[in-house]
mmCIF file of C-alpha atoms in Angstrom:
data_model
loop_
_atom_site.group_PDB
_atom_site.id
_atom_site.type_symbol
_atom_site.label_atom_id
_atom_site.label_comp_id
_atom_site.label_asym_id
_atom_site.label_seq_id
_atom_site.Cartn_x
_atom_site.Cartn_y
_atom_site.Cartn_z
ATOM 1 C CA MET A 1273 -0.101 -0.130 -0.106
ATOM 2 C CA LYS A 1274 2.731 2.251 0.924
ATOM 3 C CA THR A 1275 4.570 1.482 -2.606
ATOM 4 C CA MET A 1276 1.216 2.526 -4.217
ATOM 5 C CA ASN A 1277 1.004 5.909 -2.469
ATOM 6 C CA ILE A 1278 4.647 6.655 -3.443
ATOM 7 C CA LEU A 1279 3.867 5.829 -7.072
ATOM 8 C CA ALA A 1280 0.852 7.947 -7.138
ATOM 9 C CA ALA A 1281 2.785 10.928 -5.591
ATOM 10 C CA MET A 1282 5.510 10.356 -8.155
ATOM 11 C CA MET A 1283 3.043 10.369 -11.057
ATOM 12 C CA LEU A 1284 1.260 13.508 -9.760
ATOM 13 C CA MET A 1285 4.837 15.304 -9.341
ATOM 14 C CA THR A 1286 5.430 14.385 -12.855
ATOM 15 C CA ILE A 1287 2.261 15.406 -14.343
ATOM 16 C CA THR A 1288 2.266 18.867 -12.547
ATOM 17 C CA ALA A 1289 5.963 19.496 -13.680
ATOM 18 C CA ALA A 1290 5.044 18.814 -17.218
ATOM 19 C CA MET A 1291 1.996 20.990 -17.346
ATOM 20 C CA PRO A 1292 3.859 24.290 -17.714
ATOM 21 C CA ALA A 1293 5.842 22.925 -20.729
ATOM 22 C CA THR A 1294 2.606 21.691 -22.460
ATOM 23 C CA ALA A 1295 0.674 24.816 -21.762
ATOM 24 C CA LYS A 1296 3.326 26.999 -23.397
ATOM 25 C CA ASN A 1297 2.415 29.982 -20.858
ATOM 26 C CA LYS A 1298 -0.750 30.744 -22.836
ATOM 27 C CA LYS A 1299 -3.134 33.068 -21.030
ATOM 28 C CA GLU A 1300 -6.136 32.871 -23.360
ATOM 29 C CA SER A 1301 -8.736 30.428 -22.759
ATOM 30 C CA HIS A 1302 -10.473 27.843 -25.114
ATOM 31 C CA PHE A 1303 -13.342 30.564 -25.506
ATOM 32 C CA ASP A 1304 -11.166 33.350 -26.762
ATOM 33 C CA ARG A 1305 -10.174 31.018 -29.750
ATOM 34 C CA VAL A 1306 -13.347 29.687 -30.760
ATOM 35 C CA GLU A 1307 -15.823 31.742 -32.479
ATOM 36 C CA MET A 1308 -19.425 30.988 -32.412
ATOM 37 C CA LYS A 1309 -20.609 30.817 -36.099
ATOM 38 C CA HIS A 1310 -24.063 29.384 -35.532
ATOM 39 C CA SER A 1311 -27.150 30.746 -33.893
ATOM 40 C CA HIS A 1312 -29.100 28.656 -31.616
ATOM 41 C CA PHE A 1313 -31.848 28.151 -34.042
ATOM 42 C CA ASP A 1314 -29.589 27.383 -37.001
ATOM 43 C CA ARG A 1315 -30.989 24.361 -38.965
ATOM 44 C CA HIS A 1316 -27.523 22.949 -39.935
ATOM 45 C CA HIS A 1317 -26.310 22.977 -36.354
ATOM 46 C CA ARG A 1318 -26.368 19.625 -34.642
ATOM 47 C CA ASP A 1319 -27.389 20.766 -31.230
ATOM 48 C CA ALA A 1320 -29.830 23.432 -32.472
ATOM 49 C CA TYR A 1321 -33.581 23.281 -31.225
ATOM 50 C CA ARG A 1322 -35.757 21.634 -34.167
ATOM 51 C CA PRO A 1323 -39.212 20.951 -33.060
ATOM 52 C CA GLU A 1324 -39.932 19.021 -36.482
ATOM 53 C CA ILE A 1325 -37.319 16.218 -35.373
ATOM 54 C CA LYS A 1326 -39.116 13.411 -33.479
ATOM 55 C CA PHE A 1327 -38.687 9.795 -32.704
ATOM 56 C CA CYS A 1328 -40.779 6.727 -32.178
ATOM 57 C CA THR A 1329 -39.876 3.387 -30.670
ATOM 58 C CA ILE A 1330 -40.502 -0.144 -32.125
ATOM 59 C CA VAL A 1331 -40.206 -2.960 -29.775
ATOM 60 C CA LEU A 1332 -38.791 -6.001 -31.604
ATOM 61 C CA SER A 1333 -39.551 -9.586 -30.841
ATOM 62 C CA ARG A 1334 -36.389 -12.023 -30.354
ATOM 63 C CA HIS A 1335 -37.218 -13.579 -33.679
ATOM 64 C CA GLU A 1336 -36.838 -10.149 -35.677
ATOM 65 C CA SER A 1337 -33.286 -8.878 -36.952
ATOM 66 C CA HIS A 1338 -32.892 -5.505 -35.770
ATOM 67 C CA LYS A 1339 -30.216 -5.021 -38.645
ATOM 68 C CA LYS A 1340 -32.926 -5.766 -41.165
ATOM 69 C CA MET A 1341 -35.352 -3.661 -39.644
ATOM 70 C CA ALA A 1342 -32.956 -0.604 -39.241
ATOM 71 C CA HIS A 1343 -31.935 -1.027 -42.831
ATOM 72 C CA LYS A 1344 -35.754 -1.062 -43.876
ATOM 73 C CA ALA A 1345 -36.345 2.014 -41.693
ATOM 74 C CA ASP A 1346 -33.064 3.956 -43.220
ATOM 75 C CA HIS A 1347 -34.482 3.585 -46.613
ATOM 76 C CA MET A 1348 -37.792 5.510 -45.697
ATOM 77 C CA LYS A 1349 -38.257 8.937 -46.705
ATOM 78 C CA GLY A 1350 -38.018 11.439 -43.729
ATOM 79 C CA VAL A 1351 -36.055 8.981 -41.558
ATOM 80 C CA ILE A 1352 -32.781 10.605 -40.336
ATOM 81 C CA ASP A 1353 -31.281 7.891 -38.048
ATOM 82 C CA THR A 1354 -32.026 4.608 -36.069
ATOM 83 C CA LYS A 1355 -30.510 3.566 -32.878
ATOM 84 C CA TRP A 1356 -30.723 0.072 -31.535
ATOM 85 C CA ASN A 1357 -31.099 -0.651 -27.721
ATOM 86 C CA PRO A 1358 -30.105 -4.337 -27.184
ATOM 87 C CA ARG A 1359 -31.105 -4.357 -23.494
ATOM 88 C CA THR A 1360 -34.757 -3.560 -24.167
ATOM 89 C CA ARG A 1361 -34.782 -4.667 -27.823
ATOM 90 C CA GLU A 1362 -36.189 -1.271 -28.831
ATOM 91 C CA LEU A 1363 -35.357 0.084 -32.432
ATOM 92 C CA ILE A 1364 -35.637 4.126 -31.979
ATOM 93 C CA ILE A 1365 -36.219 5.781 -34.955
ATOM 94 C CA ILE A 1366 -35.337 9.580 -35.434
ATOM 95 C CA TYR A 1367 -37.401 11.261 -38.156
ATOM 96 C CA ASP A 1368 -38.596 14.592 -39.577
ATOM 97 C CA ALA A 1369 -42.080 15.149 -38.712
ATOM 98 C CA LYS A 1370 -42.710 17.582 -41.814
ATOM 99 C CA VAL A 1371 -42.076 14.637 -44.136
ATOM 100 C CA THR A 1372 -43.370 11.526 -42.463
ATOM 101 C CA SER A 1373 -45.223 10.531 -39.274
ATOM 102 C CA ALA A 1374 -44.816 7.734 -36.724
ATOM 103 C CA ARG A 1375 -48.092 6.058 -37.941
ATOM 104 C CA HIS A 1376 -46.792 5.650 -41.393
ATOM 105 C CA ILE A 1377 -43.305 4.491 -39.985
ATOM 106 C CA ARG A 1378 -45.121 1.936 -37.869
ATOM 107 C CA HIS A 1379 -47.366 0.761 -40.979
ATOM 108 C CA PHE A 1380 -44.257 0.661 -43.218
ATOM 109 C CA MET A 1381 -42.396 -1.537 -40.708
ATOM 110 C CA ALA A 1382 -45.027 -4.012 -39.966
#
């Protein structure tokens, strides 16, 4: 246990000694270098608020292949992405509500 504490202390001293060399004594922060080019409501920005993007979940039986169902959903018009949860056996389909609806997706997947 004592050797573990000594090793941890040596590693900590090595890291703190190397920090000024890697930082190159810059005083500006990350936010000074990054320019915000996108507004909050920009459609092309990943994290923008988009009320037309919705999702529906389809619970698959153990006999259905999630790969086939995801491939089938990916070819639908308006479907943006699919995500598979193996623990709950749910296929989450993210879609554009202006193009398609959850009812249409469920009907197509049946």
